[in-house]
Amino acid sequence: MYDNNPTLTGLNKTMDESRQGEVFFEEVPNDGKRRFYIESYGCQMNFSDSEIVASILADSGFAPTRNLEMADLILINTCSIREKAEETVRKRLREFDKVKQQRPETMVGVLGCMAERLKTRFLEEEKLVDMVVGPDAYRDLPKLLEVVEDGDKGVNVFLSKEETYADISPMRLDSNGVTAFISIMRGCDNMCSFCVVPFTRGRERSRDCFSIVAEATDLFERGYREVTLLGQNVDSYKWENPETGQVVNFAQLLEMVAMVNPDLRVRFSTSHPKDITDEVLHTMARHENICKYIHLPVQSGNSRILKLMNRTYDREWYMDRVRAIYRIIPDCAISSDIIAGFCSETEEEHQDTLSMIEWANYSMSYMFFYSERPGTLAARKLKDDVPEEVKKRRLQEIVRLQNQVSYKHNQADIGKTFKVLIEGDSKRSDREFKGRNSQNKMVVFPKKAGLKPGDYVQVKIESATSATLKGYIVEN
Ligand code: SAH
Ligand code: SF4
Ligand code: F3S
């Protein structure tokens, strides 16, 4: 559920670290409105939540700004997944403190997973923070702002069993006008022993499927051409219609969204190896516009470690799912998340992770070394006993191998022609477009007159690195 960018990230550098501080949206003309500035860290769900927050704030008379100095309200949507993610947030808060010292009336609010994890402790640790708001309490923001304006601290960290923000139309902040995220569920009921998410996001709940289809339809009508359905474990999506009692599962939801329009691409993230069904795979195979790409985090290639991680599958089960994917959708790309140096991992067990990378032929992976999180099962029951330098060395080996596998994966695309959705100018040149193929690979190619972001083109691949395919338009 992280960056769309298939660039193989460096050592432990993930979306939480790579996109920090970026706030993209148009400055609106000065209309006397109060301004909010929002920064997001962590997974795509957090970015998606920030768009809900923006919509709630807009309804209570705030306008967005990308200029920190202009803001009456500074918000930071935080991540707790690894220690480093939290350090980044604290560093950023120091910088907000400076703004606040110059303009004491500026309000500073902490949102998201770190707010939920630390609750009121945040106010003790970070004196200049005015507001602490957990992921299920964003509707309460206008009220909490009043509390702050009255000179108190605003805190709401209640987790809900029902909240899905289904009726709130997100304000698209980081928008290229072509691709958008749609949250389809919240929370997580799995208890992977390393993971803090169940504690920061609460119980799993699925959003009304009709509100999801309505949001996709609205996006399509506004020119968007790709939606990514988001959840920590999308395969366990399950929504019961309170009127008819009819139950909709993920495969059915996927089909409903795919039917919005054949020109609307559908992606999803994250799939859990224990829950992904053949029904989902057959649905993907049936619809050209459901992208042939599955993010299927393995975490470790070794069954003993998987058991300690409480992932509830073993190596054999995972391999069976990968075989099913390649059998039912032969042109599917698979990516992964990998943790190096989990509690008691031996050198041999680490080798099992390396061999899995090659065997599964991941197009890319997000790779991390294990970071113990307070309160998790692993922190309570297992010893974080792999020395840091060993964790880092194993991670390096994983990164190096994944780089080679990605390179080969991309080299194998040379000579093929892909349908690419244009997203905008390439990073390097405004004479080139960038876009993605169905397999989620970034493709760069020279522009041609009359084409614009949101158009589909056929691109023939001429060369490839481990991160990008390069080619030229063959027809449009
Ligand atoms: N719901 C998703 C994962 C969300 S967290 C899933 O089950 O796949 C994103 C990734 O962060 C995880 O897949 C895992 O690889 C990594 N991660 C989570 N907790 C971690 C920890 N304590 N240390 C290192 N990496 C961690
Ligand atoms: Fe965390 Fe596991 Fe839930 Fe993913 S499935 S969010 S790793 S507990
Ligand atoms: Fe996402 Fe980080 Fe929270 S990965 S769910 S923002 S802990």
Coordinates of C-alpha atoms and ligand atoms in Angstrom, one line a residue:
M1 CA 0.0 0.0 0.0
Y2 CA 2.8 2.4 -0.6
D3 CA 4.2 4.5 -3.3
N4 CA 3.0 3.7 -6.8
N5 CA 6.5 4.3 -7.9
P6 CA 8.1 1.0 -8.8
T7 CA 11.5 2.5 -8.3
L8 CA 13.4 0.1 -6.2
T9 CA 13.9 2.1 -3.1
G10 CA 17.2 2.3 -1.2
L11 CA 17.9 0.9 2.1
N12 CA 14.7 1.0 4.1
K13 CA 13.6 4.0 2.2
T14 CA 9.9 3.8 1.7
M15 CA 7.1 6.1 1.0
D16 CA 7.1 7.4 4.5
E17 CA 10.5 8.7 4.0
S18 CA 10.6 9.5 0.3
R19 CA 7.5 11.6 0.0
Q20 CA 7.8 13.6 3.1
G21 CA 6.9 17.2 3.1
E22 CA 5.2 17.1 -0.3
V23 CA 1.9 18.9 -0.4
F24 CA 0.5 19.4 -3.9
F25 CA -2.6 21.4 -4.6
E26 CA -3.5 24.6 -6.2
E27 CA -3.3 27.7 -4.1
V28 CA -6.8 29.3 -4.0
P29 CA -7.1 33.1 -4.3
N30 CA -7.1 35.1 -1.1
D31 CA -10.7 35.1 -0.1
G32 CA -10.4 35.9 3.6
K33 CA -10.7 32.2 4.5
R34 CA -8.5 30.6 7.2
R35 CA -5.9 28.3 5.8
F36 CA -4.8 24.8 6.7
Y37 CA -1.5 23.1 5.7
I38 CA -1.4 19.3 5.8
E39 CA 1.5 16.9 5.5
S40 CA 1.2 13.2 5.2
Y41 CA 3.5 10.3 6.1
G42 CA 3.1 6.5 5.9
C43 CA 0.9 4.4 3.6
Q44 CA -1.5 5.3 0.9
M45 CA -4.4 5.0 3.5
N46 CA -2.9 7.9 5.3
F47 CA -2.7 10.0 2.1
S48 CA -6.3 9.0 1.4
D49 CA -7.3 10.0 4.9
S50 CA -5.7 13.4 4.5
E51 CA -8.1 14.0 1.6
I52 CA -11.0 13.2 3.9
V53 CA -9.6 15.6 6.5
A54 CA -9.3 18.3 3.8
S55 CA -12.9 17.8 2.8
I56 CA -14.1 18.1 6.4
L57 CA -12.0 21.2 6.9
A58 CA -13.2 22.8 3.7
D59 CA -16.8 22.3 4.9
S60 CA -16.0 24.3 8.0
G61 CA -14.6 27.2 6.1
F62 CA -10.9 26.4 5.8
A63 CA -9.0 26.6 2.5
P64 CA -5.8 24.6 1.7
T65 CA -2.4 26.2 1.5
R66 CA 1.0 24.7 0.5
N67 CA 2.7 27.5 2.3
L68 CA 3.5 26.6 5.9
E69 CA 4.0 30.3 6.9
M70 CA 0.5 31.2 5.6
A71 CA -1.3 28.5 7.6
D72 CA -3.6 29.1 10.5
L73 CA -3.7 25.4 11.1
I74 CA -0.8 23.0 10.5
L75 CA -1.6 19.3 10.4
I76 CA 0.7 16.3 10.2
N77 CA -0.8 12.9 9.4
T78 CA 1.6 10.5 11.0
C79 CA 2.8 6.9 10.7
S80 CA 4.0 4.5 13.4
I81 CA 5.0 1.5 11.3
R82 CA 8.7 1.7 12.1
E83 CA 10.7 3.7 14.6
K84 CA 12.2 5.7 11.8
A85 CA 8.8 6.9 10.6
E86 CA 8.1 8.3 14.1
E87 CA 11.5 10.0 14.3
T88 CA 10.8 11.8 11.0
V89 CA 7.5 13.1 12.4
R90 CA 9.2 14.4 15.6
K91 CA 11.8 16.1 13.6
R92 CA 9.2 17.8 11.5
L93 CA 7.3 18.9 14.6
R94 CA 10.5 20.7 15.8
E95 CA 10.2 22.8 12.6
F96 CA 6.5 23.5 13.2
D97 CA 7.5 24.7 16.7
K98 CA 9.6 27.4 15.1
V99 CA 6.7 28.7 13.1
K100 CA 4.6 28.6 16.2
Q101 CA 7.1 30.5 18.2
Q102 CA 6.9 33.3 15.7
R103 CA 3.1 33.1 15.3
P104 CA 1.7 31.7 18.5
E105 CA -1.9 31.7 17.2
T106 CA -1.0 29.0 14.7
M107 CA -2.7 25.8 15.7
V108 CA -0.7 22.5 15.3
G109 CA -2.5 19.2 15.1
V110 CA -1.2 15.6 15.0
L111 CA -3.4 13.1 13.1
G112 CA -3.1 9.5 12.2
C113 CA -1.4 6.4 13.6
M114 CA 1.2 8.1 15.9
A115 CA -1.6 10.2 17.4
E116 CA -3.5 7.0 18.1
R117 CA -0.5 5.2 19.5
L118 CA 0.7 7.9 21.9
K119 CA -2.7 9.5 22.7
T120 CA -2.4 12.2 25.4
R121 CA 1.2 11.3 25.9
F122 CA 1.8 13.4 22.8
L123 CA 0.8 16.5 24.6
E124 CA 3.2 15.9 27.4
E125 CA 6.1 15.1 25.0
E126 CA 5.4 17.8 22.4
K127 CA 4.4 20.9 24.3
L128 CA 3.5 23.0 21.3
V129 CA 1.0 20.5 19.9
D130 CA -2.6 21.7 20.3
M131 CA -4.6 18.8 19.0
V132 CA -4.2 15.0 18.9
V133 CA -6.7 13.2 16.6
G134 CA -6.9 9.5 15.8
P135 CA -7.8 8.0 12.4
D136 CA -11.5 7.4 13.3
A137 CA -12.1 10.9 14.8
Y138 CA -11.7 13.2 11.9
R139 CA -15.4 14.2 11.8
D140 CA -14.8 15.7 15.2
L141 CA -12.1 18.1 13.9
P142 CA -14.3 21.2 13.7
K143 CA -15.4 20.7 17.3
L144 CA -11.8 20.1 18.4
L145 CA -10.7 23.3 16.7
E146 CA -13.2 25.2 18.7
V147 CA -11.8 23.6 21.9
V148 CA -8.3 24.8 20.9
E149 CA -9.5 28.3 20.1
D150 CA -11.0 28.4 23.6
G151 CA -7.5 27.8 24.9
D152 CA -7.6 24.1 25.6
K153 CA -6.1 21.1 24.0
G154 CA -8.2 19.1 21.6
V155 CA -8.0 15.3 21.9
N156 CA -10.1 12.5 20.3
V157 CA -8.5 9.1 19.8
F158 CA -11.5 6.9 20.0
L159 CA -11.4 4.0 17.6
S160 CA -14.7 3.1 16.0
K161 CA -16.2 -0.2 14.8
E162 CA -18.3 1.5 12.1
E163 CA -16.6 4.6 10.8
T164 CA -15.7 4.4 7.1
Y165 CA -16.3 8.0 6.1
A166 CA -18.4 6.6 3.3
D167 CA -20.4 9.7 2.8
I168 CA -17.5 12.1 2.6
S169 CA -16.3 13.1 -0.8
P170 CA -12.5 13.4 -0.5
M171 CA -10.8 16.6 -1.6
R172 CA -8.1 15.4 -4.0
L173 CA -4.9 17.0 -2.7
D174 CA -2.0 15.3 -4.5
S175 CA -3.7 15.0 -7.8
N176 CA -2.5 14.5 -11.3
G177 CA -6.2 14.4 -12.3
V178 CA -5.7 10.9 -13.7
T179 CA -5.2 8.5 -10.8
A180 CA -6.9 8.4 -7.4
F181 CA -7.2 6.3 -4.3
I182 CA -10.5 5.0 -2.9
S183 CA -10.5 3.6 0.6
I184 CA -12.7 0.5 0.7
M185 CA -12.1 -0.6 4.3
R186 CA -10.4 0.5 7.5
G187 CA -8.6 -1.2 10.3
C188 CA -7.1 -4.7 10.4
D189 CA -8.2 -7.8 12.3
N190 CA -5.0 -9.7 11.7
M191 CA -2.4 -9.8 14.4
C192 CA 0.9 -10.0 12.6
S193 CA 3.2 -10.0 15.6
F194 CA 5.5 -7.3 14.2
C195 CA 2.8 -4.8 13.3
V196 CA 1.4 -1.8 15.0
V197 CA -1.5 -1.2 12.6
P198 CA -4.2 -3.2 14.5
F199 CA -3.5 -0.9 17.5
T200 CA -3.5 2.3 15.6
R201 CA -6.3 1.7 13.2
G202 CA -8.6 -0.6 15.1
R203 CA -11.0 -3.2 14.0
E204 CA -11.5 -4.1 10.4
R205 CA -14.7 -2.7 8.7
S206 CA -15.8 -2.5 5.1
R207 CA -17.4 0.4 3.4
D208 CA -20.7 0.4 1.6
C209 CA -20.0 -0.9 -1.9
F210 CA -22.5 1.5 -3.5
S211 CA -20.6 4.5 -2.1
I212 CA -17.4 3.0 -3.5
V213 CA -18.9 2.6 -7.0
A214 CA -20.4 6.1 -6.8
E215 CA -17.0 7.5 -5.9
A216 CA -15.4 5.7 -8.8
T217 CA -18.1 6.8 -11.2
D218 CA -17.7 10.4 -10.1
L219 CA -14.0 10.3 -10.6
F220 CA -14.4 8.8 -14.1
E221 CA -16.8 11.6 -15.0
R222 CA -14.3 14.2 -13.8
G223 CA -11.6 12.8 -16.1
Y224 CA -9.8 10.3 -13.8
R225 CA -8.8 7.1 -15.5
E226 CA -7.4 4.9 -12.7
V227 CA -8.6 4.1 -9.2
T228 CA -6.7 2.1 -6.6
L229 CA -8.9 0.4 -4.0
L230 CA -7.2 0.6 -0.6
G231 CA -7.3 -1.5 2.5
Q232 CA -4.8 -3.3 4.8
N233 CA -6.2 -6.6 3.6
V234 CA -8.5 -6.1 0.6
D235 CA -9.3 -9.8 0.2
S236 CA -11.2 -9.8 3.4
Y237 CA -13.5 -7.0 2.2
K238 CA -17.1 -8.0 3.2
W239 CA -20.0 -5.7 3.2
E240 CA -23.5 -6.7 4.1
N241 CA -26.4 -4.7 2.7
P242 CA -28.4 -3.9 5.8
E243 CA -31.6 -3.8 3.7
T244 CA -31.3 -7.0 1.7
G245 CA -28.9 -9.0 3.9
Q246 CA -26.9 -9.6 0.7
V247 CA -23.1 -9.9 1.2
V248 CA -20.6 -8.5 -1.2
N249 CA -17.1 -9.9 -1.2
F250 CA -13.9 -8.4 -2.7
A251 CA -14.1 -10.2 -6.0
Q252 CA -17.7 -8.9 -6.5
L253 CA -16.7 -5.4 -5.5
L254 CA -13.8 -5.5 -7.9
E255 CA -16.2 -6.5 -10.7
M256 CA -18.6 -3.7 -9.8
V257 CA -15.9 -1.1 -10.0
A258 CA -14.5 -2.6 -13.2
M259 CA -17.9 -2.3 -14.8
V260 CA -18.1 1.5 -14.1
N261 CA -16.3 2.0 -17.5
P262 CA -13.9 -0.1 -19.6
D263 CA -11.7 3.0 -19.8
L264 CA -11.3 3.2 -16.0
R265 CA -8.4 1.1 -14.8
V266 CA -8.8 -0.6 -11.4
R267 CA -5.9 -1.4 -9.0
F268 CA -6.0 -2.6 -5.4
S269 CA -3.7 -2.9 -2.5
T270 CA -2.9 -4.8 -0.2
S271 CA -3.6 -8.5 -0.8
H272 CA -3.0 -10.9 2.0
P273 CA -1.6 -14.3 0.9
K274 CA -3.9 -16.1 3.3
D275 CA -7.0 -14.6 1.9
I276 CA -6.5 -14.0 -1.8
T277 CA -9.0 -16.3 -3.6
D278 CA -9.1 -17.8 -7.1
E279 CA -12.4 -16.0 -7.5
V280 CA -10.4 -12.7 -7.3
L281 CA -7.9 -14.0 -9.8
H282 CA -10.6 -15.1 -12.3
T283 CA -12.3 -11.7 -11.9
M284 CA -9.0 -10.0 -12.8
A285 CA -8.5 -12.3 -15.8
R286 CA -12.0 -11.5 -17.1
H287 CA -11.7 -7.7 -17.1
E288 CA -9.0 -6.1 -19.2
N289 CA -9.3 -2.9 -17.1
I290 CA -8.4 -4.6 -13.8
C291 CA -4.6 -4.2 -13.8
K292 CA -2.5 -7.3 -13.9
Y293 CA -0.5 -6.6 -10.8
I294 CA -0.7 -7.9 -7.3
H295 CA 1.1 -6.7 -4.3
L296 CA 1.4 -9.8 -2.2
P297 CA 3.7 -9.2 0.7
V298 CA 5.6 -12.3 1.8
Q299 CA 7.5 -10.7 4.7
S300 CA 9.7 -13.8 5.0
G301 CA 10.4 -16.9 2.9
N302 CA 10.8 -19.2 5.8
S303 CA 7.9 -21.1 7.5
R304 CA 9.2 -20.9 11.0
I305 CA 9.7 -17.1 10.8
L306 CA 6.2 -16.8 9.2
K307 CA 4.8 -18.6 12.1
L308 CA 6.5 -16.3 14.6
M309 CA 5.2 -13.4 12.6
N310 CA 1.8 -14.8 13.0
R311 CA 1.1 -14.4 9.2
T312 CA -1.0 -17.6 9.3
Y313 CA 0.5 -19.0 6.1
D314 CA 3.7 -20.9 5.4
R315 CA 6.1 -21.0 2.5
E316 CA 4.2 -23.7 0.7
W317 CA 0.9 -21.9 1.0
Y318 CA 2.5 -18.7 -0.3
M319 CA 4.1 -20.6 -3.3
D320 CA 0.7 -22.2 -4.0
R321 CA -0.9 -18.7 -4.3
V322 CA 1.9 -17.4 -6.5
R323 CA 1.5 -20.5 -8.8
A324 CA -2.3 -19.8 -9.0
I325 CA -1.6 -16.2 -10.0
Y326 CA 0.7 -17.1 -12.8
R327 CA -1.6 -19.9 -13.9
I328 CA -4.8 -17.8 -14.0
I329 CA -3.2 -14.5 -15.1
P330 CA 0.0 -15.4 -17.0
D331 CA 1.0 -11.8 -17.6
C332 CA 0.6 -10.7 -14.0
A333 CA 3.4 -8.9 -12.1
I334 CA 3.7 -9.6 -8.4
S335 CA 5.5 -7.4 -5.9
S336 CA 6.2 -7.9 -2.2
D337 CA 7.1 -6.5 1.2
I338 CA 10.0 -8.1 3.0
I339 CA 11.3 -7.8 6.6
A340 CA 15.0 -8.6 7.2
G341 CA 16.2 -9.8 10.6
F342 CA 13.0 -10.6 12.4
C343 CA 13.4 -12.1 15.9
S344 CA 15.6 -15.2 16.0
E345 CA 16.0 -15.3 12.2
T346 CA 19.0 -17.5 11.3
E347 CA 21.3 -17.2 8.3
E348 CA 19.6 -20.2 6.7
E349 CA 16.2 -18.7 7.2
H350 CA 17.3 -15.5 5.6
Q351 CA 18.5 -17.5 2.6
D352 CA 14.9 -18.8 2.3
T353 CA 13.8 -15.2 1.8
L354 CA 16.4 -14.6 -0.8
S355 CA 15.4 -17.8 -2.7
M356 CA 11.7 -16.7 -2.6
I357 CA 12.5 -13.4 -4.3
E358 CA 14.0 -15.3 -7.2
W359 CA 11.4 -18.0 -7.3
A360 CA 8.4 -15.7 -7.1
N361 CA 10.1 -13.4 -9.6
Y362 CA 8.9 -10.2 -7.9
S363 CA 8.8 -7.2 -10.2
M364 CA 9.7 -5.1 -7.2
S365 CA 9.7 -5.1 -3.4
Y366 CA 9.5 -2.8 -0.4
M367 CA 12.2 -3.9 1.9
F368 CA 12.8 -3.1 5.6
F369 CA 14.8 -4.3 8.5
Y370 CA 12.8 -5.3 11.5
S371 CA 11.9 -2.5 13.9
E372 CA 10.4 -3.5 17.2
R373 CA 7.1 -1.6 18.0
P374 CA 5.9 -1.2 21.5
G375 CA 2.8 -3.1 22.4
T376 CA 2.9 -5.6 19.5
L377 CA 2.9 -9.3 20.1
A378 CA 6.5 -9.6 19.0
A379 CA 7.6 -6.9 21.5
R380 CA 5.9 -8.7 24.3
K381 CA 6.8 -12.3 23.5
L382 CA 9.9 -12.4 21.3
K383 CA 13.4 -11.1 21.7
D384 CA 14.6 -8.6 19.1
D385 CA 17.9 -10.5 19.1
V386 CA 19.3 -10.1 15.6
P387 CA 22.1 -7.5 15.9
E388 CA 21.5 -4.3 13.9
E389 CA 24.5 -4.8 11.7
V390 CA 23.3 -8.3 10.8
K391 CA 19.8 -6.9 10.0
K392 CA 21.3 -4.2 7.8
R393 CA 23.6 -6.6 6.0
R394 CA 20.7 -9.0 5.3
L395 CA 18.6 -6.2 4.1
Q396 CA 21.4 -5.1 1.8
E397 CA 21.5 -8.6 0.3
I398 CA 17.8 -8.6 -0.1
V399 CA 17.9 -5.2 -1.9
R400 CA 20.7 -6.2 -4.1
L401 CA 19.0 -9.4 -5.2
Q402 CA 15.7 -7.7 -5.7
N403 CA 17.4 -5.1 -7.9
Q404 CA 18.8 -7.9 -10.1
V405 CA 15.5 -9.7 -10.3
S406 CA 13.7 -6.4 -11.1
Y407 CA 16.3 -5.7 -13.8
K408 CA 15.7 -9.1 -15.4
H409 CA 12.0 -8.7 -15.1
N410 CA 12.1 -5.4 -17.0
Q411 CA 14.7 -6.6 -19.6
A412 CA 12.2 -9.3 -20.5
D413 CA 9.8 -6.6 -21.6
I414 CA 12.0 -5.3 -24.3
G415 CA 10.3 -5.7 -27.6
K416 CA 6.8 -6.0 -26.1
T417 CA 4.1 -3.4 -26.6
F418 CA 2.0 -2.2 -23.7
K419 CA -1.1 -0.1 -23.2
V420 CA 0.0 2.8 -21.1
L421 CA -2.1 5.4 -19.3
I422 CA -0.4 8.8 -19.5
E423 CA 0.0 10.4 -16.1
G424 CA 2.1 13.5 -17.0
D425 CA 5.6 14.7 -17.9
S426 CA 8.5 12.4 -17.1
K427 CA 10.8 13.5 -14.3
R428 CA 13.7 14.2 -16.6
S429 CA 12.1 16.0 -19.6
D430 CA 9.0 17.9 -20.6
R431 CA 9.4 16.3 -24.0
E432 CA 8.6 12.9 -22.6
F433 CA 5.5 11.5 -21.0
K434 CA 5.4 9.0 -18.2
G435 CA 2.7 6.5 -17.4
R436 CA 2.2 2.9 -16.2
N437 CA 1.4 -0.3 -17.9
S438 CA -1.1 -2.8 -16.5
Q439 CA 1.7 -4.4 -14.5
N440 CA 2.4 -1.1 -12.7
K441 CA 5.7 -0.5 -14.4
M442 CA 6.7 3.0 -15.1
V443 CA 7.1 3.6 -18.8
V444 CA 8.8 6.7 -20.3
F445 CA 8.4 7.7 -24.0
P446 CA 8.7 10.8 -26.3
K447 CA 5.5 12.9 -26.5
K448 CA 3.4 13.0 -29.6
A449 CA 1.1 15.9 -30.6
G450 CA -2.5 15.8 -29.5
L451 CA -1.9 13.5 -26.5
K452 CA -2.5 14.5 -22.9
P453 CA -2.5 13.0 -19.4
G454 CA -5.5 10.6 -19.1
D455 CA -5.1 9.2 -22.6
Y456 CA -4.1 5.6 -23.4
V457 CA -1.3 4.9 -25.8
Q458 CA 0.4 1.8 -27.1
V459 CA 4.1 1.9 -26.3
K460 CA 6.8 -0.4 -27.6
I461 CA 9.6 -1.0 -25.2
E462 CA 13.2 -0.5 -26.4
S463 CA 15.2 -0.4 -23.2
A464 CA 14.9 -1.0 -19.5
T465 CA 16.6 -0.4 -16.1
S466 CA 15.6 -2.0 -12.8
A467 CA 13.1 0.8 -12.3
T468 CA 11.8 2.0 -15.6
L469 CA 10.9 0.9 -19.1
K470 CA 11.6 3.2 -22.1
G471 CA 10.0 3.1 -25.5
Y472 CA 8.1 4.8 -28.2
I473 CA 4.4 5.2 -29.2
V474 CA 3.4 2.8 -31.9
E475 CA -0.2 3.8 -32.3
N476 CA -2.9 5.8 -30.5
Ligands
SAH1 N1 -1.4 -4.7 5.5 C1 -0.2 -4.9 4.8 C2 1.0 -4.3 5.4 C3 0.9 -2.9 6.0 S1 2.4 -2.3 6.8 C4 0.1 -6.4 4.7 O1 -0.3 -7.2 5.6 O2 0.9 -6.8 3.9 C5 3.5 -2.2 5.4 C6 4.7 -3.1 5.5 O3 5.6 -2.6 6.5 C7 4.5 -4.5 6.0 O4 4.1 -5.3 4.9 C8 5.9 -4.9 6.5 O5 6.7 -5.4 5.5 C9 6.4 -3.6 7.0 N2 6.4 -3.5 8.5 C10 5.4 -3.6 9.3 N3 5.7 -3.5 10.6 C11 7.1 -3.5 10.6 C12 8.1 -3.5 11.6 N4 7.8 -3.5 12.9 N5 9.4 -3.5 11.2 C13 9.7 -3.5 9.9 N6 8.8 -3.5 8.9 C14 7.5 -3.5 9.2
SF4_2 FE1 -0.3 -5.3 9.9 FE2 -0.6 -7.8 9.3 FE3 -2.7 -6.2 9.4 FE4 -0.9 -6.0 7.4 S1 -2.3 -7.7 7.8 S2 -1.8 -4.3 8.6 S3 1.0 -6.5 8.4 S4 -1.4 -6.8 11.1
F3S3 FE1 -0.2 3.3 7.4 FE2 1.8 3.8 9.0 FE3 -0.6 3.8 10.0 S1 1.8 2.4 7.4 S2 -1.8 2.4 8.7 S3 0.2 5.2 8.4 S4 1.2 3.0 10.9

